[in-house]
Every structure is written in structure tokens, then in C-alpha cells.
PDB file of C-alpha atoms and ligand atoms in Angstrom:
ATOM      1  CA  MET A  10     111.051 120.347  91.642  1.00  0.00           C
ATOM      2  CA  SER A  11     111.715 118.617  88.376  1.00  0.00           C
ATOM      3  CA  THR A  12     114.100 119.275  85.553  1.00  0.00           C
ATOM      4  CA  ILE A  13     114.079 117.936  82.042  1.00  0.00           C
ATOM      5  CA  GLU A  14     117.537 117.149  80.821  1.00  0.00           C
ATOM      6  CA  SER A  15     116.649 114.981  77.880  1.00  0.00           C
ATOM      7  CA  LYS A  16     119.088 114.639  75.050  1.00  0.00           C
ATOM      8  CA  PHE A  17     116.564 112.993  72.783  1.00  0.00           C
ATOM      9  CA  GLN A  18     113.019 114.166  73.527  1.00  0.00           C
ATOM     10  CA  LYS A  19     111.196 115.628  70.535  1.00  0.00           C
ATOM     11  CA  THR A  20     108.077 117.055  72.186  1.00  0.00           C
ATOM     12  CA  ASN A  21     106.538 117.953  75.494  1.00  0.00           C
ATOM     13  CA  ASP A  22     103.137 118.619  73.952  1.00  0.00           C
ATOM     14  CA  PHE A  23     100.657 116.777  76.174  1.00  0.00           C
ATOM     15  CA  ASN A  24      97.922 116.600  73.509  1.00  0.00           C
ATOM     16  CA  GLU A  25     100.347 115.322  70.916  1.00  0.00           C
ATOM     17  CA  ILE A  26     101.643 112.689  73.329  1.00  0.00           C
ATOM     18  CA  THR A  27      98.311 111.407  74.668  1.00  0.00           C
ATOM     19  CA  TYR A  28      95.754 112.007  71.908  1.00  0.00           C
ATOM     20  CA  GLY A  29      98.302 111.264  69.190  1.00  0.00           C
ATOM     21  CA  ARG A  30      99.147 107.843  70.634  1.00  0.00           C
ATOM     22  CA  ARG A  31      97.746 104.893  68.716  1.00  0.00           C
ATOM     23  CA  SER A  32      98.708 101.270  68.716  1.00  0.00           C
ATOM     24  CA  VAL A  33     101.003 100.930  65.736  1.00  0.00           C
ATOM     25  CA  LYS A  34     101.449  97.481  64.227  1.00  0.00           C
ATOM     26  CA  LEU A  35     103.817  98.205  61.336  1.00  0.00           C
ATOM     27  CA  TYR A  36     107.104 100.105  61.678  1.00  0.00           C
ATOM     28  CA  ASP A  37     109.854 101.399  59.446  1.00  0.00           C
ATOM     29  CA  PRO A  38     112.448  98.622  59.869  1.00  0.00           C
ATOM     30  CA  GLU A  39     115.266 101.040  58.991  1.00  0.00           C
ATOM     31  CA  VAL A  40     114.655 103.102  62.125  1.00  0.00           C
ATOM     32  CA  LYS A  41     116.706 101.907  65.111  1.00  0.00           C
ATOM     33  CA  ILE A  42     116.808 103.358  68.617  1.00  0.00           C
ATOM     34  CA  SER A  43     120.247 103.684  70.168  1.00  0.00           C
ATOM     35  CA  ARG A  44     120.783 102.022  73.522  1.00  0.00           C
ATOM     36  CA  GLU A  45     121.600 105.443  74.943  1.00  0.00           C
ATOM     37  CA  GLU A  46     118.202 106.795  73.893  1.00  0.00           C
ATOM     38  CA  MET A  47     116.427 103.599  74.966  1.00  0.00           C
ATOM     39  CA  THR A  48     118.088 103.950  78.370  1.00  0.00           C
ATOM     40  CA  GLU A  49     116.648 107.449  78.612  1.00  0.00           C
ATOM     41  CA  ILE A  50     113.155 106.194  77.684  1.00  0.00           C
ATOM     42  CA  LEU A  51     113.386 103.443  80.317  1.00  0.00           C
ATOM     43  CA  ALA A  52     114.583 105.948  82.921  1.00  0.00           C
ATOM     44  CA  GLU A  53     111.545 108.116  82.106  1.00  0.00           C
ATOM     45  CA  ALA A  54     109.249 105.088  82.357  1.00  0.00           C
ATOM     46  CA  SER A  55     110.754 104.241  85.729  1.00  0.00           C
ATOM     47  CA  ARG A  56     109.622 107.605  87.101  1.00  0.00           C
ATOM     48  CA  ALA A  57     106.189 105.958  87.365  1.00  0.00           C
ATOM     49  CA  PRO A  58     104.801 105.691  90.887  1.00  0.00           C
ATOM     50  CA  SER A  59     104.750 102.317  92.634  1.00  0.00           C
ATOM     51  CA  SER A  60     103.469 100.834  95.845  1.00  0.00           C
ATOM     52  CA  VAL A  61     105.887 101.922  98.624  1.00  0.00           C
ATOM     53  CA  ASN A  62     108.221 102.975  95.789  1.00  0.00           C
ATOM     54  CA  MET A  63     109.204  99.335  95.312  1.00  0.00           C
ATOM     55  CA  GLN A  64     109.594  99.561  91.496  1.00  0.00           C
ATOM     56  CA  PRO A  65     109.025  95.867  90.764  1.00  0.00           C
ATOM     57  CA  TRP A  66     109.120  96.341  86.966  1.00  0.00           C
ATOM     58  CA  ARG A  67     111.897  94.844  84.861  1.00  0.00           C
ATOM     59  CA  PHE A  68     112.548  95.410  81.164  1.00  0.00           C
ATOM     60  CA  LEU A  69     113.889  92.951  78.604  1.00  0.00           C
ATOM     61  CA  VAL A  70     114.878  94.993  75.547  1.00  0.00           C
ATOM     62  CA  VAL A  71     114.920  92.837  72.440  1.00  0.00           C
ATOM     63  CA  ASP A  72     116.700  94.996  69.875  1.00  0.00           C
ATOM     64  CA  THR A  73     118.964  92.565  68.023  1.00  0.00           C
ATOM     65  CA  PRO A  74     118.140  90.277  65.072  1.00  0.00           C
ATOM     66  CA  GLU A  75     119.062  87.266  67.243  1.00  0.00           C
ATOM     67  CA  GLY A  76     116.719  88.401  70.005  1.00  0.00           C
ATOM     68  CA  LYS A  77     113.903  89.062  67.524  1.00  0.00           C
ATOM     69  CA  GLU A  78     114.417  85.599  66.041  1.00  0.00           C
ATOM     70  CA  LYS A  79     113.904  84.056  69.472  1.00  0.00           C
ATOM     71  CA  LEU A  80     110.881  86.221  70.199  1.00  0.00           C
ATOM     72  CA  ALA A  81     109.016  85.920  66.891  1.00  0.00           C
ATOM     73  CA  PRO A  82     107.762  82.330  67.363  1.00  0.00           C
ATOM     74  CA  LEU A  83     106.384  83.307  70.777  1.00  0.00           C
ATOM     75  CA  ALA A  84     104.248  86.100  69.294  1.00  0.00           C
ATOM     76  CA  LYS A  85     102.762  84.391  66.242  1.00  0.00           C
ATOM     77  CA  PHE A  86      99.810  86.776  65.936  1.00  0.00           C
ATOM     78  CA  ASN A  87     101.963  89.875  66.311  1.00  0.00           C
ATOM     79  CA  GLN A  88     104.730  89.120  63.821  1.00  0.00           C
ATOM     80  CA  ASN A  89     104.701  92.512  62.095  1.00  0.00           C
ATOM     81  CA  GLN A  90     105.309  94.364  65.338  1.00  0.00           C
ATOM     82  CA  VAL A  91     108.127  92.037  66.364  1.00  0.00           C
ATOM     83  CA  LEU A  92     109.864  91.968  63.004  1.00  0.00           C
ATOM     84  CA  THR A  93     109.562  95.607  61.889  1.00  0.00           C
ATOM     85  CA  SER A  94     109.927  97.525  65.189  1.00  0.00           C
ATOM     86  CA  ALA A  95     113.195  98.994  66.436  1.00  0.00           C
ATOM     87  CA  ALA A  96     112.748  96.922  69.603  1.00  0.00           C
ATOM     88  CA  VAL A  97     110.259  94.929  71.585  1.00  0.00           C
ATOM     89  CA  ILE A  98     110.365  95.527  75.298  1.00  0.00           C
ATOM     90  CA  GLY A  99     109.263  92.672  77.511  1.00  0.00           C
ATOM     91  CA  VAL A 100     107.858  94.114  80.739  1.00  0.00           C
ATOM     92  CA  PHE A 101     108.173  91.738  83.680  1.00  0.00           C
ATOM     93  CA  ILE A 102     107.616  91.853  87.423  1.00  0.00           C
ATOM     94  CA  ASP A 103     110.352  90.712  89.787  1.00  0.00           C
ATOM     95  CA  MET A 104     108.676  88.585  92.459  1.00  0.00           C
ATOM     96  CA  ASN A 105     111.858  88.821  94.607  1.00  0.00           C
ATOM     97  CA  ASN A 106     111.997  92.585  94.353  1.00  0.00           C
ATOM     98  CA  VAL A 107     112.025  92.912  98.143  1.00  0.00           C
ATOM     99  CA  GLU A 108     115.782  92.268  97.747  1.00  0.00           C
ATOM    100  CA  HIS A 109     116.028  95.910  96.652  1.00  0.00           C
ATOM    101  CA  LEU A 110     114.101  97.360  99.561  1.00  0.00           C
ATOM    102  CA  GLU A 111     117.167  98.241 101.640  1.00  0.00           C
ATOM    103  CA  GLU A 112     118.846  99.877  98.630  1.00  0.00           C
ATOM    104  CA  ILE A 113     115.743 101.929  97.733  1.00  0.00           C
ATOM    105  CA  PHE A 114     115.337 103.334 101.237  1.00  0.00           C
ATOM    106  CA  SER A 115     119.050 103.789 101.982  1.00  0.00           C
ATOM    107  CA  LYS A 116     119.566 105.700  98.744  1.00  0.00           C
ATOM    108  CA  ALA A 117     116.594 107.918  99.603  1.00  0.00           C
ATOM    109  CA  VAL A 118     118.371 108.846 102.854  1.00  0.00           C
ATOM    110  CA  GLU A 119     121.728 109.270 101.092  1.00  0.00           C
ATOM    111  CA  HIS A 120     120.180 111.678  98.566  1.00  0.00           C
ATOM    112  CA  GLY A 121     118.444 113.634 101.311  1.00  0.00           C
ATOM    113  CA  PHE A 122     114.953 112.590 100.129  1.00  0.00           C
ATOM    114  CA  MET A 123     114.065 110.945 103.432  1.00  0.00           C
ATOM    115  CA  PRO A 124     115.294 111.336 107.017  1.00  0.00           C
ATOM    116  CA  GLN A 125     117.013 108.292 108.560  1.00  0.00           C
ATOM    117  CA  ASP A 126     114.313 107.804 111.231  1.00  0.00           C
ATOM    118  CA  VAL A 127     111.534 107.738 108.610  1.00  0.00           C
ATOM    119  CA  LYS A 128     113.517 105.179 106.651  1.00  0.00           C
ATOM    120  CA  ASP A 129     114.010 102.998 109.739  1.00  0.00           C
ATOM    121  CA  GLN A 130     110.310 103.183 110.542  1.00  0.00           C
ATOM    122  CA  GLN A 131     109.219 102.405 106.995  1.00  0.00           C
ATOM    123  CA  VAL A 132     111.618  99.499 106.502  1.00  0.00           C
ATOM    124  CA  LYS A 133     110.479  98.016 109.819  1.00  0.00           C
ATOM    125  CA  PHE A 134     106.917  98.064 108.557  1.00  0.00           C
ATOM    126  CA  VAL A 135     107.333  97.371 104.849  1.00  0.00           C
ATOM    127  CA  LYS A 136     109.890  94.524 104.961  1.00  0.00           C
ATOM    128  CA  PRO A 137     107.736  92.058 106.954  1.00  0.00           C
ATOM    129  CA  TYR A 138     104.666  93.193 105.020  1.00  0.00           C
ATOM    130  CA  TYR A 139     106.288  92.252 101.714  1.00  0.00           C
ATOM    131  CA  ASP A 140     108.024  89.154 103.125  1.00  0.00           C
ATOM    132  CA  ASN A 141     104.731  87.734 104.381  1.00  0.00           C
ATOM    133  CA  MET A 142     102.438  88.741 101.566  1.00  0.00           C
ATOM    134  CA  PRO A 143     100.835  85.738  99.819  1.00  0.00           C
ATOM    135  CA  ALA A 144     102.265  85.266  96.314  1.00  0.00           C
ATOM    136  CA  ALA A 145      98.917  86.064  94.641  1.00  0.00           C
ATOM    137  CA  ALA A 146      98.596  89.360  96.528  1.00  0.00           C
ATOM    138  CA  LEU A 147     102.212  90.296  95.766  1.00  0.00           C
ATOM    139  CA  ARG A 148     101.615  89.531  92.104  1.00  0.00           C
ATOM    140  CA  ASP A 149      98.558  91.822  92.093  1.00  0.00           C
ATOM    141  CA  VAL A 150     100.520  94.706  93.631  1.00  0.00           C
ATOM    142  CA  ASN A 151     103.417  94.171  91.247  1.00  0.00           C
ATOM    143  CA  LEU A 152     101.148  94.007  88.188  1.00  0.00           C
ATOM    144  CA  ILE A 153      99.526  97.331  89.071  1.00  0.00           C
ATOM    145  CA  ASP A 154     102.954  98.951  89.462  1.00  0.00           C
ATOM    146  CA  ALA A 155     104.302  97.458  86.235  1.00  0.00           C
ATOM    147  CA  GLY A 156     101.132  98.519  84.386  1.00  0.00           C
ATOM    148  CA  LEU A 157     101.797 102.112  85.379  1.00  0.00           C
ATOM    149  CA  ALA A 158     105.422 101.891  84.204  1.00  0.00           C
ATOM    150  CA  SER A 159     104.260 100.331  80.931  1.00  0.00           C
ATOM    151  CA  MET A 160     101.903 103.213  80.227  1.00  0.00           C
ATOM    152  CA  GLN A 161     104.569 105.719  81.163  1.00  0.00           C
ATOM    153  CA  LEU A 162     106.965 103.964  78.796  1.00  0.00           C
ATOM    154  CA  MET A 163     104.500 104.326  75.923  1.00  0.00           C
ATOM    155  CA  LEU A 164     104.025 108.031  76.659  1.00  0.00           C
ATOM    156  CA  ALA A 165     107.787 108.547  76.979  1.00  0.00           C
ATOM    157  CA  ALA A 166     108.168 106.861  73.593  1.00  0.00           C
ATOM    158  CA  ARG A 167     105.735 109.387  72.117  1.00  0.00           C
ATOM    159  CA  ALA A 168     107.733 112.246  73.607  1.00  0.00           C
ATOM    160  CA  HIS A 169     110.747 110.795  71.781  1.00  0.00           C
ATOM    161  CA  GLY A 170     108.817 110.692  68.499  1.00  0.00           C
ATOM    162  CA  TYR A 171     108.226 106.918  68.513  1.00  0.00           C
ATOM    163  CA  ASP A 172     105.123 104.764  68.332  1.00  0.00           C
ATOM    164  CA  THR A 173     104.273 101.691  70.363  1.00  0.00           C
ATOM    165  CA  ASN A 174     101.896  98.768  70.646  1.00  0.00           C
ATOM    166  CA  PRO A 175     101.156  97.028  73.923  1.00  0.00           C
ATOM    167  CA  ILE A 176     100.936  93.305  73.197  1.00  0.00           C
ATOM    168  CA  GLY A 177      99.252  90.647  75.313  1.00  0.00           C
ATOM    169  CA  GLY A 178      99.153  88.009  72.572  1.00  0.00           C
ATOM    170  CA  TYR A 179     102.316  85.966  73.126  1.00  0.00           C
ATOM    171  CA  GLU A 180     103.406  82.771  74.896  1.00  0.00           C
ATOM    172  CA  LYS A 181     103.573  84.050  78.455  1.00  0.00           C
ATOM    173  CA  ASP A 182     104.581  80.685  79.815  1.00  0.00           C
ATOM    174  CA  GLN A 183     107.695  80.521  77.609  1.00  0.00           C
ATOM    175  CA  ILE A 184     109.058  84.046  77.409  1.00  0.00           C
ATOM    176  CA  ALA A 185     111.209  84.145  80.550  1.00  0.00           C
ATOM    177  CA  GLU A 186     112.900  80.803  79.912  1.00  0.00           C
ATOM    178  CA  THR A 187     113.501  81.622  76.241  1.00  0.00           C
ATOM    179  CA  PHE A 188     115.626  84.561  77.362  1.00  0.00           C
ATOM    180  CA  GLY A 189     117.373  82.698  80.185  1.00  0.00           C
ATOM    181  CA  MET A 190     115.330  84.268  82.984  1.00  0.00           C
ATOM    182  CA  ASP A 191     113.976  82.479  86.063  1.00  0.00           C
ATOM    183  CA  LYS A 192     110.272  82.136  85.207  1.00  0.00           C
ATOM    184  CA  GLU A 193     109.033  81.939  88.795  1.00  0.00           C
ATOM    185  CA  ARG A 194     110.851  85.104  89.705  1.00  0.00           C
ATOM    186  CA  TYR A 195     110.315  87.130  86.513  1.00  0.00           C
ATOM    187  CA  GLN A 196     106.676  87.020  85.455  1.00  0.00           C
ATOM    188  CA  PRO A 197     105.573  88.643  82.198  1.00  0.00           C
ATOM    189  CA  VAL A 198     103.247  91.654  82.100  1.00  0.00           C
ATOM    190  CA  MET A 199     103.160  92.627  78.404  1.00  0.00           C
ATOM    191  CA  LEU A 200     105.330  93.200  75.369  1.00  0.00           C
ATOM    192  CA  ILE A 201     105.647  96.718  73.983  1.00  0.00           C
ATOM    193  CA  SER A 202     106.852  97.172  70.416  1.00  0.00           C
ATOM    194  CA  ILE A 203     108.517 100.518  69.772  1.00  0.00           C
ATOM    195  CA  GLY A 204     109.679 102.233  66.596  1.00  0.00           C
ATOM    196  CA  LYS A 205     108.691 104.692  63.907  1.00  0.00           C
ATOM    197  CA  SER A 206     105.342 103.928  62.326  1.00  0.00           C
ATOM    198  CA  ALA A 207     105.241 102.881  58.660  1.00  0.00           C
ATOM    199  CA  LYS A 208     101.442 102.765  58.748  1.00  0.00           C
ATOM    200  CA  GLU A 209      99.300 104.888  61.036  1.00  0.00           C
ATOM    201  CA  GLY A 210      97.382 103.170  63.811  1.00  0.00           C
ATOM    202  CA  HIS A 211      93.593 103.095  63.531  1.00  0.00           C
ATOM    203  CA  PRO A 212      91.553 105.605  65.516  1.00  0.00           C
ATOM    204  CA  SER A 213      89.718 103.792  68.306  1.00  0.00           C
ATOM    205  CA  TYR A 214      86.463 104.447  70.159  1.00  0.00           C
ATOM    206  CA  ARG A 215      86.380 105.337  73.844  1.00  0.00           C
ATOM    207  CA  LEU A 216      83.415 104.789  76.136  1.00  0.00           C
ATOM    208  CA  PRO A 217      81.944 108.124  77.229  1.00  0.00           C
ATOM    209  CA  VAL A 218      83.050 109.449  80.600  1.00  0.00           C
ATOM    210  CA  ASP A 219      79.412 109.081  81.751  1.00  0.00           C
ATOM    211  CA  THR A 220      79.632 105.316  81.273  1.00  0.00           C
ATOM    212  CA  ILE A 221      82.931 104.843  83.060  1.00  0.00           C
ATOM    213  CA  THR A 222      82.444 107.261  85.934  1.00  0.00           C
ATOM    214  CA  THR A 223      80.412 107.394  89.107  1.00  0.00           C
ATOM    215  CA  TRP A 224      80.336 110.687  90.958  1.00  0.00           C
ATOM    216  CA  ALA A 225      79.793 110.600  94.677  1.00  0.00           C
TER     217      ALA A 225
HETATM  218  C1  FMN B 301      97.335  94.641  77.807  1.00  0.00           C
HETATM  219  C2  FMN B 301      97.113  94.885  76.339  1.00  0.00           C
HETATM  220  C3  FMN B 301      97.294  93.856  75.450  1.00  0.00           C
HETATM  221  C4  FMN B 301      97.155  94.083  74.071  1.00  0.00           C
HETATM  222  N1  FMN B 301      97.436  93.077  73.206  1.00  0.00           N
HETATM  223  C5  FMN B 301      97.465  93.326  71.876  1.00  0.00           C
HETATM  224  C6  FMN B 301      97.899  92.321  70.961  1.00  0.00           C
HETATM  225  O1  FMN B 301      98.247  91.206  71.345  1.00  0.00           O
HETATM  226  N2  FMN B 301      97.963  92.652  69.653  1.00  0.00           N
HETATM  227  C7  FMN B 301      97.606  93.882  69.194  1.00  0.00           C
HETATM  228  O2  FMN B 301      97.699  94.118  67.996  1.00  0.00           O
HETATM  229  N3  FMN B 301      97.181  94.862  70.038  1.00  0.00           N
HETATM  230  C8  FMN B 301      97.104  94.610  71.363  1.00  0.00           C
HETATM  231  N4  FMN B 301      96.717  95.601  72.244  1.00  0.00           N
HETATM  232  C9  FMN B 301      96.359  96.933  71.726  1.00  0.00           C
HETATM  233  C10 FMN B 301      94.870  97.253  71.853  1.00  0.00           C
HETATM  234  O3  FMN B 301      94.136  96.554  70.888  1.00  0.00           O
HETATM  235  C11 FMN B 301      94.682  98.779  71.717  1.00  0.00           C
HETATM  236  O4  FMN B 301      95.370  99.417  72.757  1.00  0.00           O
HETATM  237  C12 FMN B 301      93.218  99.209  71.769  1.00  0.00           C
HETATM  238  O5  FMN B 301      92.504  98.671  70.677  1.00  0.00           O
HETATM  239  C13 FMN B 301      93.065 100.725  71.765  1.00  0.00           C
HETATM  240  O6  FMN B 301      93.723 101.288  70.659  1.00  0.00           O
HETATM  241  P1  FMN B 301      94.873 102.366  70.803  1.00  0.00           P
HETATM  242  O7  FMN B 301      95.986 101.736  71.602  1.00  0.00           O
HETATM  243  O8  FMN B 301      95.308 102.673  69.398  1.00  0.00           O
HETATM  244  O9  FMN B 301      94.320 103.547  71.513  1.00  0.00           O
HETATM  245  C14 FMN B 301      96.795  95.371  73.611  1.00  0.00           C
HETATM  246  C15 FMN B 301      96.588  96.400  74.537  1.00  0.00           C
HETATM  247  C16 FMN B 301      96.761  96.177  75.874  1.00  0.00           C
HETATM  248  C17 FMN B 301      96.579  97.315  76.845  1.00  0.00           C
END
């Protein structure tokens, strides 16, 4: 069962949300997004699925002039997006996310989503699995999860009437420290600019389904 209790959503039209999405590089700088609405967008993004429901994604919302000033030199080839958007969201993975495992499973029991014995069984299996996973493997799992949340964020933005641009061109080795985050723990995934487009994104070609699909 799901209910939509959005205060801010503009559309639920699937075609409008998916086929209407384009990477937008120039935004109307007058359009801001309130922190209340941004919170709703992030909550919608965080409905993305994740491995064992671990939710390793973290969001750094840069929506102030001071924050943008710090970010701009780290994204030299994406200045327009940084400077004109309502916000740039830094998506990170938390490499110590296992700290939240007990909370995630206990809350599931508390809300009646999971029986206590299933929780006990799962925690017994999942905790050592995550604790002992090599860092490279953990990073891979976390990146897949955070990629899903990133996409969901961009679709949620569309539902709210905003445009986005995923951005990989920035100084990944400097971003965490610049914003006072522990760089070993919080590893960057991508930036996502969000705002109201001032110039439409270009249409872009997609490989045919025949090329990208094997049927078996
Ligand atoms: C991980 C990732 C990194 C990207 N990095 C940049 C970037 O640094 N600058 C930019 O302008 N667009 C960037 N893009 C946007 C792509 O160029 C764009 O998604 C692609 O051309 C398809 O266009 P569309 O998003 O309008 O469908 C990135 C996209 C992804 C998924």
C-alpha cells in the first residue's frame, strides 16, 4: 500500500517525468527551492531500494551563496549549473553506514514491517557480512545503491516541476574535505544540480533496445 501525501508535487504523469527529463545546464537563478520542499524531494529519493535496505546514500545540499562559492572552484567545467541552479546536491556514500543497521532493523520491527525473529535472523547474518566485506566490495555495493537514489532524486525533481543535471565533472578528491566531511568515510558519487530551467536541455540519442538487450 502506498499513499501520496505530497504538499509540493506538480505531476504524477510518468511520461512527462521520464521522457520529459533532460540534463539542464542553465537555470533561472531567481527560482529557489524551500528546505521544506527539498526535504520532501530527498525523502522521495530515499524510497529507492538498496542492498539489504542499508540506504548508504548521503546528501549534501548546497543551497546558499556561501556554499556555492565553495563548490564552484571544484566544478570548473560545470559553472553554469552550480551558479544558476537553486541547489547542487552532492550525493555521497557513507562507508560506515553499518552503524545504522541496528536502527534500520529495529525500526522495521517497531513499525510492524518485520517480525522480531526475522530481524534477529537478518541482523545475525547481515552485520558480520557488512563488517567483513573488503572496502572495494563495500564501495561497489554502496555505489549501486546511491546510483539508484540519485536517479530517483532526479525523477522526484521532475515530479516537483524542476530540472536536474547529474554531474561527474568535479574534484572528487576535494569535495568532502571542502565541506568539512571525513573523506574516507563519505565518498562522492555525483553532483546533481536542481532548479527551473532557463534553457531547455538538448534531446539526446538512445541506443536501440536491440543493441542493449539480450533475450534468453
Ligand atoms: C554520472 C554522470 C555524470 C555526468 N557528468 C556530467 C558533467 O560533468 N557535465 C554535464 O554537463 N553533464 C554530465 N552528465 C549528463 C550527461 O551528459 C547526460 O545525462 C547524457 O548526455 C544524456 O542526456 P540527458 O540526461 O539529457 O538524457 C553526466 C551524467 C551522468 C549520469
